[in-house]
Amino acid sequence: MNNMTIGGVNNQVFVAANLGRIEHFYSTLLGLPVVKRTVHHLDPRLPVITFGFQGFKGEPKRGHTISYIEWNPIFYMMPQTGFVDPKTAVAGVTSPRVGDPKGRWGAGTNHHLALHVPTRNGLLKWKRRLTDQGIHVTGPYNRNYFHAIYLRDPDGAIIEIATTEPGFGHDEAVLGSGFRSQPKENLIGGRDEVLTAAETWPRAVPSITDDFALRGFHHITSISSNAERTEKFFVETVGLRLIKKTDYLDERGGTHYYYACDDDLSPGSVLTFFGLPGYSAGHLGTGLSHHFSLEVENDAALTHEHQRLKRADVKVSDVYDCLYSKLFYFRDPDGHICALSTPTQLTIDEPVEELGTKLCLAPDLEDRRIEIERNMALRPAPVPLPQN
């Protein structure tokens, strides 16, 4: 075991067909500020937008960020290996395969990102605000360790909003010490779906106030076809702490395992996996996460973890300097893309008060700025490069 070298979750990256729609969804509807506009570190033809979270008095500010890569071809698939090394990324953008660009979740992909709201009343305010804006919302559901609602981003990625309470410790003294079956009334078939759908905040919520503004991540959930194999990998190889084994509430026979990335179980430090034995593999594309990043303290820790995972026979990418952080990619046993990253430093090329207000490029890309901005504006279909 790695004794918690990993200090938390850093970032989750999704794929979208149109970043303008995504910006409206996060900034206007969810109240999250744009903190960076840039391009992908492996291919500047891929625009990237990043959203952050505001700080609140008396609460520690979290460094979580949500990023979106734009994949805009209408009848071309993104590369199914993802954007994890320069050669395949450039080839995938230059000469993509004809097919549906839409992603599909399954084994080896993310299922949803959960964002954090402190209270259940805040959760109901989100439901009322979003439904009044024409967004379909499911819930609120009692998930035993938190309450939650669910919605989709403009491309179909599942976003959850989840509360702090009641927390992970109310049903066992030693977290992760045994399987904890869920109350029947929380399970599919035992819930009153009509009453759940009817429950909302009684008044319109035209603006986002501090009491229910989103604080950061709550957890990230992915899909495993073999829960025990995934447990062995993330506990024994990656070094996370198993804190809960329980039922998957929305599928009979499924499991739900929770892993902590820090010792405090702070919101946003938890990864979870739905265990769905033999579930079919997912398909990368729009409306789905590309990867999540776990955070280590600094460059030295990143190098240490890179070497350690190599010795453990985990296939890892090179370490990439992504301008705002350094990271490397690896995959879980189902093929889900994961990353380890240093802390994100967004102010290296624009001051705090100007974050997200302009397109930021690495110094070696500045001479291509006109070309990059033209492509972002016109969004042309892929043009195969001549063969050397």
mmCIF file of C-alpha atoms in Angstrom:
data_model
loop_
_atom_site.group_PDB
_atom_site.id
_atom_site.type_symbol
_atom_site.label_atom_id
_atom_site.label_comp_id
_atom_site.label_asym_id
_atom_site.label_seq_id
_atom_site.Cartn_x
_atom_site.Cartn_y
_atom_site.Cartn_z
ATOM 1 C CA MET A 1 0.000 0.000 0.000
ATOM 2 C CA ASN A 2 1.123 3.570 -0.707
ATOM 3 C CA ASN A 3 0.102 5.179 2.621
ATOM 4 C CA MET A 4 -1.836 8.047 1.076
ATOM 5 C CA THR A 5 0.831 9.806 -0.993
ATOM 6 C CA ILE A 6 -2.155 11.000 -3.016
ATOM 7 C CA GLY A 7 -3.684 14.056 -1.385
ATOM 8 C CA GLY A 8 -7.046 14.315 -3.115
ATOM 9 C CA VAL A 9 -8.834 14.772 -6.409
ATOM 10 C CA ASN A 10 -7.529 17.507 -8.697
ATOM 11 C CA ASN A 11 -9.636 17.643 -11.856
ATOM 12 C CA GLN A 12 -12.137 15.834 -14.047
ATOM 13 C CA VAL A 13 -12.046 16.239 -17.823
ATOM 14 C CA PHE A 14 -15.079 15.699 -20.061
ATOM 15 C CA VAL A 15 -15.610 15.765 -23.830
ATOM 16 C CA ALA A 16 -18.167 18.115 -25.386
ATOM 17 C CA ALA A 17 -19.344 18.961 -28.886
ATOM 18 C CA ASN A 18 -19.667 22.699 -28.252
ATOM 19 C CA LEU A 19 -17.885 24.621 -25.498
ATOM 20 C CA GLY A 20 -20.271 27.574 -25.804
ATOM 21 C CA ARG A 21 -23.184 25.428 -24.611
ATOM 22 C CA ILE A 22 -21.028 24.017 -21.813
ATOM 23 C CA GLU A 23 -20.068 27.509 -20.648
ATOM 24 C CA HIS A 24 -23.721 28.549 -20.444
ATOM 25 C CA PHE A 25 -24.555 25.395 -18.478
ATOM 26 C CA TYR A 26 -21.808 25.775 -15.874
ATOM 27 C CA SER A 27 -21.492 29.550 -15.607
ATOM 28 C CA THR A 28 -25.096 30.701 -16.031
ATOM 29 C CA LEU A 29 -27.039 27.754 -14.620
ATOM 30 C CA LEU A 30 -24.609 26.331 -12.027
ATOM 31 C CA GLY A 31 -22.728 29.503 -11.123
ATOM 32 C CA LEU A 32 -19.193 28.241 -11.718
ATOM 33 C CA PRO A 33 -16.641 30.728 -13.075
ATOM 34 C CA VAL A 34 -14.499 30.078 -16.139
ATOM 35 C CA VAL A 35 -10.909 30.009 -14.872
ATOM 36 C CA LYS A 36 -9.018 29.079 -18.048
ATOM 37 C CA ARG A 37 -9.457 29.061 -21.826
ATOM 38 C CA THR A 38 -6.694 27.211 -23.612
ATOM 39 C CA VAL A 39 -5.940 24.241 -25.879
ATOM 40 C CA HIS A 40 -5.025 20.642 -25.183
ATOM 41 C CA HIS A 41 -1.398 20.036 -24.262
ATOM 42 C CA LEU A 42 -1.093 17.186 -26.809
ATOM 43 C CA ASP A 43 -2.778 18.882 -29.784
ATOM 44 C CA PRO A 44 -3.642 22.602 -30.037
ATOM 45 C CA ARG A 45 -6.510 21.841 -32.414
ATOM 46 C CA LEU A 46 -8.497 20.715 -29.355
ATOM 47 C CA PRO A 47 -9.967 23.689 -27.445
ATOM 48 C CA VAL A 48 -10.248 23.332 -23.661
ATOM 49 C CA ILE A 49 -12.283 25.307 -21.122
ATOM 50 C CA THR A 50 -11.924 24.947 -17.357
ATOM 51 C CA PHE A 51 -14.316 25.896 -14.543
ATOM 52 C CA GLY A 52 -13.473 26.452 -10.906
ATOM 53 C CA PHE A 53 -15.296 27.031 -7.620
ATOM 54 C CA GLN A 54 -15.679 30.146 -5.507
ATOM 55 C CA GLY A 55 -14.450 30.405 -1.928
ATOM 56 C CA PHE A 56 -16.783 31.055 1.026
ATOM 57 C CA LYS A 57 -16.085 32.729 4.341
ATOM 58 C CA GLY A 58 -15.079 30.278 7.039
ATOM 59 C CA GLU A 59 -14.649 27.412 4.573
ATOM 60 C CA PRO A 60 -11.392 26.162 3.033
ATOM 61 C CA LYS A 61 -11.236 26.949 -0.677
ATOM 62 C CA ARG A 62 -10.874 23.843 -2.786
ATOM 63 C CA GLY A 63 -8.753 23.588 -5.883
ATOM 64 C CA HIS A 64 -11.049 21.273 -7.846
ATOM 65 C CA THR A 65 -11.528 22.105 -11.507
ATOM 66 C CA ILE A 66 -13.777 20.760 -14.260
ATOM 67 C CA SER A 67 -12.395 20.829 -17.794
ATOM 68 C CA TYR A 68 -13.980 20.131 -21.167
ATOM 69 C CA ILE A 69 -12.231 19.192 -24.400
ATOM 70 C CA GLU A 70 -14.175 20.155 -27.517
ATOM 71 C CA TRP A 71 -14.590 17.345 -30.049
ATOM 72 C CA ASN A 72 -16.781 18.950 -32.690
ATOM 73 C CA PRO A 73 -16.738 16.713 -35.828
ATOM 74 C CA ILE A 74 -20.308 15.701 -36.573
ATOM 75 C CA PHE A 75 -19.677 12.303 -38.140
ATOM 76 C CA TYR A 76 -16.259 11.295 -36.807
ATOM 77 C CA MET A 77 -15.438 9.383 -33.635
ATOM 78 C CA MET A 78 -12.778 10.567 -31.245
ATOM 79 C CA PRO A 79 -9.916 8.064 -30.829
ATOM 80 C CA GLN A 80 -10.960 5.293 -28.466
ATOM 81 C CA THR A 81 -7.537 5.240 -26.845
ATOM 82 C CA GLY A 82 -8.204 8.807 -25.709
ATOM 83 C CA PHE A 83 -5.800 11.717 -25.741
ATOM 84 C CA VAL A 84 -2.986 10.253 -23.665
ATOM 85 C CA ASP A 85 0.114 10.448 -25.860
ATOM 86 C CA PRO A 86 1.177 12.848 -28.624
ATOM 87 C CA LYS A 87 1.321 10.369 -31.494
ATOM 88 C CA THR A 88 -2.168 8.884 -31.095
ATOM 89 C CA ALA A 89 -3.684 12.251 -30.177
ATOM 90 C CA VAL A 90 -2.378 13.955 -33.328
ATOM 91 C CA ALA A 91 -3.324 10.968 -35.510
ATOM 92 C CA GLY A 92 -6.794 10.824 -33.957
ATOM 93 C CA VAL A 93 -7.464 14.503 -34.558
ATOM 94 C CA THR A 94 -5.965 14.499 -38.058
ATOM 95 C CA SER A 95 -7.607 11.384 -39.450
ATOM 96 C CA PRO A 96 -10.477 10.246 -37.207
ATOM 97 C CA ARG A 97 -12.641 7.259 -38.050
ATOM 98 C CA VAL A 98 -16.147 7.788 -39.397
ATOM 99 C CA GLY A 99 -18.694 7.042 -36.699
ATOM 100 C CA ASP A 100 -20.872 8.452 -33.947
ATOM 101 C CA PRO A 101 -18.922 10.990 -31.876
ATOM 102 C CA LYS A 102 -21.261 10.380 -28.944
ATOM 103 C CA GLY A 103 -19.804 8.572 -25.925
ATOM 104 C CA ARG A 104 -21.505 5.741 -24.044
ATOM 105 C CA TRP A 105 -20.766 4.867 -20.447
ATOM 106 C CA GLY A 106 -19.889 1.316 -19.496
ATOM 107 C CA ALA A 107 -17.128 -0.699 -17.876
ATOM 108 C CA GLY A 108 -13.914 1.282 -18.010
ATOM 109 C CA THR A 109 -15.565 4.717 -18.148
ATOM 110 C CA ASN A 110 -16.822 7.319 -15.748
ATOM 111 C CA HIS A 111 -20.494 7.269 -14.774
ATOM 112 C CA HIS A 112 -20.890 10.700 -13.167
ATOM 113 C CA LEU A 113 -19.304 13.614 -11.365
ATOM 114 C CA ALA A 114 -20.914 14.609 -8.062
ATOM 115 C CA LEU A 115 -20.752 18.259 -6.998
ATOM 116 C CA HIS A 116 -21.104 19.311 -3.367
ATOM 117 C CA VAL A 117 -23.861 21.361 -1.727
ATOM 118 C CA PRO A 118 -23.874 21.595 2.084
ATOM 119 C CA THR A 119 -27.529 20.884 2.950
ATOM 120 C CA ARG A 120 -30.634 19.093 1.754
ATOM 121 C CA ASN A 121 -32.531 22.387 1.538
ATOM 122 C CA GLY A 122 -29.797 23.573 -0.793
ATOM 123 C CA LEU A 123 -30.295 20.435 -2.861
ATOM 124 C CA LEU A 124 -34.014 21.209 -3.204
ATOM 125 C CA LYS A 125 -33.191 24.762 -4.242
ATOM 126 C CA TRP A 126 -30.986 23.381 -7.006
ATOM 127 C CA LYS A 127 -33.776 21.117 -8.167
ATOM 128 C CA ARG A 128 -36.243 24.005 -8.347
ATOM 129 C CA ARG A 129 -33.777 26.362 -10.028
ATOM 130 C CA LEU A 130 -32.771 23.838 -12.685
ATOM 131 C CA THR A 131 -36.250 22.514 -13.457
ATOM 132 C CA ASP A 132 -37.506 26.091 -13.829
ATOM 133 C CA GLN A 133 -34.720 26.528 -16.423
ATOM 134 C CA GLY A 134 -35.985 23.502 -18.366
ATOM 135 C CA ILE A 135 -33.390 21.008 -17.087
ATOM 136 C CA HIS A 136 -34.723 17.546 -16.267
ATOM 137 C CA VAL A 137 -33.719 16.587 -12.711
ATOM 138 C CA THR A 138 -34.111 13.186 -11.021
ATOM 139 C CA GLY A 139 -34.315 12.931 -7.234
ATOM 140 C CA PRO A 140 -33.796 13.867 -4.458
ATOM 141 C CA TYR A 141 -32.707 10.367 -3.475
ATOM 142 C CA ASN A 142 -31.540 9.190 -0.066
ATOM 143 C CA ARG A 143 -28.182 7.533 -0.786
ATOM 144 C CA ASN A 144 -27.741 6.676 2.925
ATOM 145 C CA TYR A 145 -24.461 8.631 3.171
ATOM 146 C CA PHE A 146 -25.762 11.737 1.397
ATOM 147 C CA HIS A 147 -28.826 12.977 -0.485
ATOM 148 C CA ALA A 148 -28.575 13.615 -4.213
ATOM 149 C CA ILE A 149 -30.187 14.853 -7.408
ATOM 150 C CA TYR A 150 -29.098 14.050 -10.978
ATOM 151 C CA LEU A 151 -29.103 15.932 -14.259
ATOM 152 C CA ARG A 152 -27.195 15.941 -17.540
ATOM 153 C CA ASP A 153 -24.896 18.471 -19.172
ATOM 154 C CA PRO A 154 -25.770 19.637 -22.728
ATOM 155 C CA ASP A 155 -24.048 16.591 -24.252
ATOM 156 C CA GLY A 156 -25.588 14.082 -21.852
ATOM 157 C CA ALA A 157 -22.863 13.580 -19.220
ATOM 158 C CA ILE A 158 -24.417 12.771 -15.843
ATOM 159 C CA ILE A 159 -23.887 15.381 -13.122
ATOM 160 C CA GLU A 160 -24.919 14.710 -9.535
ATOM 161 C CA ILE A 161 -25.350 17.273 -6.754
ATOM 162 C CA ALA A 162 -24.870 15.720 -3.307
ATOM 163 C CA THR A 163 -25.087 16.872 0.313
ATOM 164 C CA THR A 164 -22.581 16.672 3.158
ATOM 165 C CA GLU A 165 -24.756 14.731 5.598
ATOM 166 C CA PRO A 166 -25.265 12.173 6.998
ATOM 167 C CA GLY A 167 -21.720 11.123 6.034
ATOM 168 C CA PHE A 168 -19.953 7.776 5.770
ATOM 169 C CA GLY A 169 -19.581 6.874 9.445
ATOM 170 C CA HIS A 170 -23.125 6.453 10.676
ATOM 171 C CA ASP A 171 -23.485 2.738 9.859
ATOM 172 C CA GLU A 172 -20.088 1.322 10.868
ATOM 173 C CA ALA A 173 -17.450 2.175 13.479
ATOM 174 C CA VAL A 174 -14.540 1.132 11.260
ATOM 175 C CA LEU A 175 -14.997 2.378 7.710
ATOM 176 C CA GLY A 176 -14.736 -0.309 5.056
ATOM 177 C CA SER A 177 -14.735 -3.130 7.615
ATOM 178 C CA GLY A 178 -17.578 -5.078 6.015
ATOM 179 C CA PHE A 179 -20.376 -5.047 3.470
ATOM 180 C CA ARG A 180 -23.227 -2.755 4.497
ATOM 181 C CA SER A 181 -26.594 -3.582 2.940
ATOM 182 C CA GLN A 182 -28.796 -0.625 2.120
ATOM 183 C CA PRO A 183 -32.275 0.012 3.553
ATOM 184 C CA LYS A 184 -34.989 -1.327 1.277
ATOM 185 C CA GLU A 185 -36.589 2.100 0.926
ATOM 186 C CA ASN A 186 -33.405 3.424 -0.712
ATOM 187 C CA LEU A 187 -33.159 0.645 -3.299
ATOM 188 C CA ILE A 188 -34.693 0.508 -6.728
ATOM 189 C CA GLY A 189 -38.178 -0.980 -6.388
ATOM 190 C CA GLY A 190 -38.447 0.179 -2.787
ATOM 191 C CA ARG A 191 -38.546 3.918 -3.453
ATOM 192 C CA ASP A 192 -41.659 5.975 -4.084
ATOM 193 C CA GLU A 193 -40.605 7.529 -7.383
ATOM 194 C CA VAL A 194 -43.709 9.713 -7.700
ATOM 195 C CA LEU A 195 -43.199 11.340 -4.295
ATOM 196 C CA THR A 196 -39.498 11.752 -5.074
ATOM 197 C CA ALA A 197 -40.249 13.449 -8.389
ATOM 198 C CA ALA A 198 -42.792 15.757 -6.743
ATOM 199 C CA GLU A 199 -40.492 17.015 -3.980
ATOM 200 C CA THR A 200 -38.882 20.388 -4.688
ATOM 201 C CA TRP A 201 -38.295 23.811 -3.164
ATOM 202 C CA PRO A 202 -41.638 25.648 -2.814
ATOM 203 C CA ARG A 203 -40.499 28.954 -4.322
ATOM 204 C CA ALA A 204 -38.677 30.022 -7.465
ATOM 205 C CA VAL A 205 -34.887 30.355 -7.131
ATOM 206 C CA PRO A 206 -33.833 32.992 -9.673
ATOM 207 C CA SER A 207 -30.326 33.536 -8.275
ATOM 208 C CA ILE A 208 -27.632 31.446 -6.594
ATOM 209 C CA THR A 209 -26.994 32.463 -2.986
ATOM 210 C CA ASP A 210 -24.114 31.436 -0.742
ATOM 211 C CA ASP A 211 -26.175 28.950 1.268
ATOM 212 C CA PHE A 212 -26.544 26.585 -1.702
ATOM 213 C CA ALA A 213 -23.730 27.570 -4.067
ATOM 214 C CA LEU A 214 -21.630 24.610 -5.203
ATOM 215 C CA ARG A 215 -18.522 24.139 -3.062
ATOM 216 C CA GLY A 216 -16.465 21.745 -5.173
ATOM 217 C CA PHE A 217 -16.470 18.036 -5.897
ATOM 218 C CA HIS A 218 -18.336 15.574 -3.687
ATOM 219 C CA HIS A 219 -17.119 12.397 -5.399
ATOM 220 C CA ILE A 220 -16.375 10.839 -8.789
ATOM 221 C CA THR A 221 -18.056 7.570 -9.784
ATOM 222 C CA SER A 222 -16.896 5.137 -12.474
ATOM 223 C CA ILE A 223 -17.906 1.639 -13.560
ATOM 224 C CA SER A 224 -16.106 -1.610 -12.835
ATOM 225 C CA SER A 225 -16.850 -5.025 -14.311
ATOM 226 C CA ASN A 226 -15.063 -6.718 -11.382
ATOM 227 C CA ALA A 227 -15.316 -4.948 -8.010
ATOM 228 C CA GLU A 228 -12.702 -7.099 -6.245
ATOM 229 C CA ARG A 229 -10.135 -6.575 -9.013
ATOM 230 C CA THR A 230 -10.755 -2.808 -8.925
ATOM 231 C CA GLU A 231 -10.427 -2.816 -5.129
ATOM 232 C CA LYS A 232 -7.078 -4.598 -5.302
ATOM 233 C CA PHE A 233 -5.778 -2.114 -7.861
ATOM 234 C CA PHE A 234 -6.817 1.116 -6.148
ATOM 235 C CA VAL A 235 -5.942 -0.018 -2.610
ATOM 236 C CA GLU A 236 -2.814 -2.112 -3.095
ATOM 237 C CA THR A 237 -1.342 -0.466 -6.191
ATOM 238 C CA VAL A 238 -2.555 3.143 -6.271
ATOM 239 C CA GLY A 239 -2.704 3.486 -2.490
ATOM 240 C CA LEU A 240 -6.233 4.666 -1.737
ATOM 241 C CA ARG A 241 -8.247 3.661 1.337
ATOM 242 C CA LEU A 242 -11.401 1.560 0.994
ATOM 243 C CA ILE A 243 -14.056 3.207 3.181
ATOM 244 C CA LYS A 244 -17.341 1.586 2.130
ATOM 245 C CA LYS A 245 -18.701 -1.580 0.559
ATOM 246 C CA THR A 246 -22.397 -1.441 -0.122
ATOM 247 C CA ASP A 247 -25.201 -1.993 -2.642
ATOM 248 C CA TYR A 248 -25.581 -0.178 -5.931
ATOM 249 C CA LEU A 249 -28.944 1.423 -5.279
ATOM 250 C CA ASP A 250 -30.133 1.611 -8.904
ATOM 251 C CA GLU A 251 -29.398 -1.939 -10.131
ATOM 252 C CA ARG A 252 -30.193 -5.177 -8.353
ATOM 253 C CA GLY A 253 -27.074 -7.273 -7.839
ATOM 254 C CA GLY A 254 -24.635 -4.400 -8.301
ATOM 255 C CA THR A 255 -22.204 -3.124 -5.695
ATOM 256 C CA HIS A 256 -20.891 0.316 -4.789
ATOM 257 C CA TYR A 257 -17.388 0.667 -3.323
ATOM 258 C CA TYR A 258 -16.026 3.988 -2.002
ATOM 259 C CA TYR A 259 -12.330 4.937 -1.790
ATOM 260 C CA ALA A 260 -10.789 7.899 0.057
ATOM 261 C CA CYS A 261 -7.921 9.944 -1.343
ATOM 262 C CA ASP A 262 -7.113 11.581 2.009
ATOM 263 C CA ASP A 263 -7.397 10.749 5.715
ATOM 264 C CA ASP A 264 -9.993 13.435 6.451
ATOM 265 C CA LEU A 265 -12.702 12.107 4.080
ATOM 266 C CA SER A 266 -13.178 15.701 2.980
ATOM 267 C CA PRO A 267 -15.824 16.290 0.301
ATOM 268 C CA GLY A 268 -14.258 15.879 -3.096
ATOM 269 C CA SER A 269 -11.641 13.401 -1.909
ATOM 270 C CA VAL A 270 -13.674 10.269 -2.668
ATOM 271 C CA LEU A 271 -13.707 7.974 -5.698
ATOM 272 C CA THR A 272 -16.459 5.390 -6.041
ATOM 273 C CA PHE A 273 -17.082 2.488 -8.395
ATOM 274 C CA PHE A 274 -20.300 0.757 -9.352
ATOM 275 C CA GLY A 275 -19.562 -2.960 -9.550
ATOM 276 C CA LEU A 276 -21.518 -4.442 -12.472
ATOM 277 C CA PRO A 277 -20.173 -7.940 -13.193
ATOM 278 C CA GLY A 278 -19.624 -8.601 -16.889
ATOM 279 C CA TYR A 279 -20.909 -5.170 -17.897
ATOM 280 C CA SER A 280 -20.076 -4.184 -21.461
ATOM 281 C CA ALA A 281 -17.249 -1.752 -22.134
ATOM 282 C CA GLY A 282 -17.971 1.930 -22.598
ATOM 283 C CA HIS A 283 -17.145 4.112 -25.605
ATOM 284 C CA LEU A 284 -15.270 7.411 -25.324
ATOM 285 C CA GLY A 285 -16.859 10.438 -26.920
ATOM 286 C CA THR A 286 -18.945 13.528 -26.290
ATOM 287 C CA GLY A 287 -21.151 13.470 -23.234
ATOM 288 C CA LEU A 288 -18.669 11.385 -21.261
ATOM 289 C CA SER A 289 -15.638 11.941 -19.077
ATOM 290 C CA HIS A 290 -12.200 11.472 -20.637
ATOM 291 C CA HIS A 291 -10.334 11.040 -17.327
ATOM 292 C CA PHE A 292 -10.006 12.182 -13.750
ATOM 293 C CA SER A 293 -6.794 13.375 -12.073
ATOM 294 C CA LEU A 294 -5.649 12.607 -8.545
ATOM 295 C CA GLU A 295 -3.272 15.077 -6.935
ATOM 296 C CA VAL A 296 0.179 14.711 -5.402
ATOM 297 C CA GLU A 297 2.095 17.441 -3.598
ATOM 298 C CA ASN A 298 4.809 18.447 -6.072
ATOM 299 C CA ASP A 299 7.064 17.433 -8.967
ATOM 300 C CA ALA A 300 9.183 15.154 -6.779
ATOM 301 C CA ALA A 301 6.113 13.257 -5.557
ATOM 302 C CA LEU A 302 4.866 12.916 -9.134
ATOM 303 C CA THR A 303 8.194 11.478 -10.265
ATOM 304 C CA HIS A 304 8.183 9.100 -7.305
ATOM 305 C CA GLU A 305 4.682 7.842 -8.108
ATOM 306 C CA HIS A 306 5.514 7.513 -11.806
ATOM 307 C CA GLN A 307 8.464 5.279 -11.001
ATOM 308 C CA ARG A 308 6.590 3.351 -8.319
ATOM 309 C CA LEU A 309 3.680 2.484 -10.614
ATOM 310 C CA LYS A 310 6.135 1.440 -13.326
ATOM 311 C CA ARG A 311 7.762 -0.966 -10.861
ATOM 312 C CA ALA A 312 4.293 -2.307 -10.074
ATOM 313 C CA ASP A 313 3.893 -3.149 -13.796
ATOM 314 C CA VAL A 314 1.286 -0.455 -14.387
ATOM 315 C CA LYS A 315 1.512 0.945 -17.898
ATOM 316 C CA VAL A 316 2.049 4.687 -17.510
ATOM 317 C CA SER A 317 2.466 7.505 -20.023
ATOM 318 C CA ASP A 318 5.359 9.911 -20.040
ATOM 319 C CA VAL A 319 5.157 12.803 -17.596
ATOM 320 C CA TYR A 320 3.722 15.788 -19.480
ATOM 321 C CA ASP A 321 4.191 19.447 -18.715
ATOM 322 C CA CYS A 322 0.675 20.761 -19.293
ATOM 323 C CA LEU A 323 1.687 24.355 -18.466
ATOM 324 C CA TYR A 324 -0.625 24.609 -15.450
ATOM 325 C CA SER A 325 0.401 21.274 -13.931
ATOM 326 C CA LYS A 326 2.460 18.194 -14.680
ATOM 327 C CA LEU A 327 0.772 14.828 -15.006
ATOM 328 C CA PHE A 328 0.946 11.304 -16.323
ATOM 329 C CA TYR A 329 -1.790 8.897 -17.367
ATOM 330 C CA PHE A 330 -2.474 5.290 -16.426
ATOM 331 C CA ARG A 331 -5.465 2.957 -16.676
ATOM 332 C CA ASP A 332 -7.434 0.947 -14.159
ATOM 333 C CA PRO A 333 -8.065 -2.795 -14.806
ATOM 334 C CA ASP A 334 -11.135 -2.008 -16.937
ATOM 335 C CA GLY A 335 -9.197 0.512 -19.044
ATOM 336 C CA HIS A 336 -10.546 3.692 -17.459
ATOM 337 C CA ILE A 337 -8.112 6.582 -18.036
ATOM 338 C CA CYS A 338 -6.776 8.035 -14.781
ATOM 339 C CA ALA A 339 -4.033 10.569 -14.113
ATOM 340 C CA LEU A 340 -1.764 11.707 -11.324
ATOM 341 C CA SER A 341 -1.116 15.450 -11.318
ATOM 342 C CA THR A 342 0.700 18.159 -9.444
ATOM 343 C CA PRO A 343 -1.494 20.987 -8.057
ATOM 344 C CA THR A 344 -2.972 23.225 -10.747
ATOM 345 C CA GLN A 345 -1.413 26.692 -11.015
ATOM 346 C CA LEU A 346 -3.757 28.835 -13.116
ATOM 347 C CA THR A 347 -2.189 32.236 -12.423
ATOM 348 C CA ILE A 348 1.114 31.667 -14.222
ATOM 349 C CA ASP A 349 -0.159 33.502 -17.327
ATOM 350 C CA GLU A 350 -3.042 35.698 -16.115
ATOM 351 C CA PRO A 351 -3.844 37.326 -12.745
ATOM 352 C CA VAL A 352 -6.619 36.006 -10.507
ATOM 353 C CA GLU A 353 -8.999 38.825 -11.404
ATOM 354 C CA GLU A 354 -8.632 38.048 -15.123
ATOM 355 C CA LEU A 355 -8.829 34.241 -15.038
ATOM 356 C CA GLY A 356 -10.833 32.854 -17.937
ATOM 357 C CA THR A 357 -11.164 36.133 -19.807
ATOM 358 C CA LYS A 358 -8.839 35.355 -22.725
ATOM 359 C CA LEU A 359 -7.345 32.471 -24.680
ATOM 360 C CA CYS A 360 -4.079 31.462 -23.015
ATOM 361 C CA LEU A 361 -1.454 29.600 -25.021
ATOM 362 C CA ALA A 362 1.881 28.065 -24.127
ATOM 363 C CA PRO A 363 4.807 30.260 -25.259
ATOM 364 C CA ASP A 364 5.737 27.843 -28.054
ATOM 365 C CA LEU A 365 2.224 28.169 -29.519
ATOM 366 C CA GLU A 366 2.011 31.965 -29.621
ATOM 367 C CA ASP A 367 3.225 32.113 -33.224
ATOM 368 C CA ARG A 368 0.189 29.952 -34.138
ATOM 369 C CA ARG A 369 -2.360 32.073 -32.283
ATOM 370 C CA ILE A 370 -4.131 33.373 -35.406
ATOM 371 C CA GLU A 371 -4.444 29.844 -36.804
ATOM 372 C CA ILE A 372 -5.684 28.452 -33.480
ATOM 373 C CA GLU A 373 -8.228 31.239 -32.946
ATOM 374 C CA ARG A 374 -9.485 30.850 -36.535
ATOM 375 C CA ASN A 375 -10.022 27.120 -36.058
ATOM 376 C CA MET A 376 -11.804 27.683 -32.747
ATOM 377 C CA ALA A 377 -14.143 30.185 -34.413
ATOM 378 C CA LEU A 378 -14.845 28.243 -37.627
ATOM 379 C CA ARG A 379 -14.589 24.683 -36.234
ATOM 380 C CA PRO A 380 -13.641 23.087 -39.588
ATOM 381 C CA ALA A 381 -13.978 19.355 -40.195
ATOM 382 C CA PRO A 382 -10.767 17.290 -39.936
ATOM 383 C CA VAL A 383 -8.338 17.512 -42.847
ATOM 384 C CA PRO A 384 -5.901 14.597 -43.143
ATOM 385 C CA LEU A 385 -2.286 15.707 -43.150
ATOM 386 C CA PRO A 386 -0.063 14.608 -46.053
ATOM 387 C CA GLN A 387 1.882 11.410 -45.421
ATOM 388 C CA ASN A 388 5.608 11.942 -45.018
#
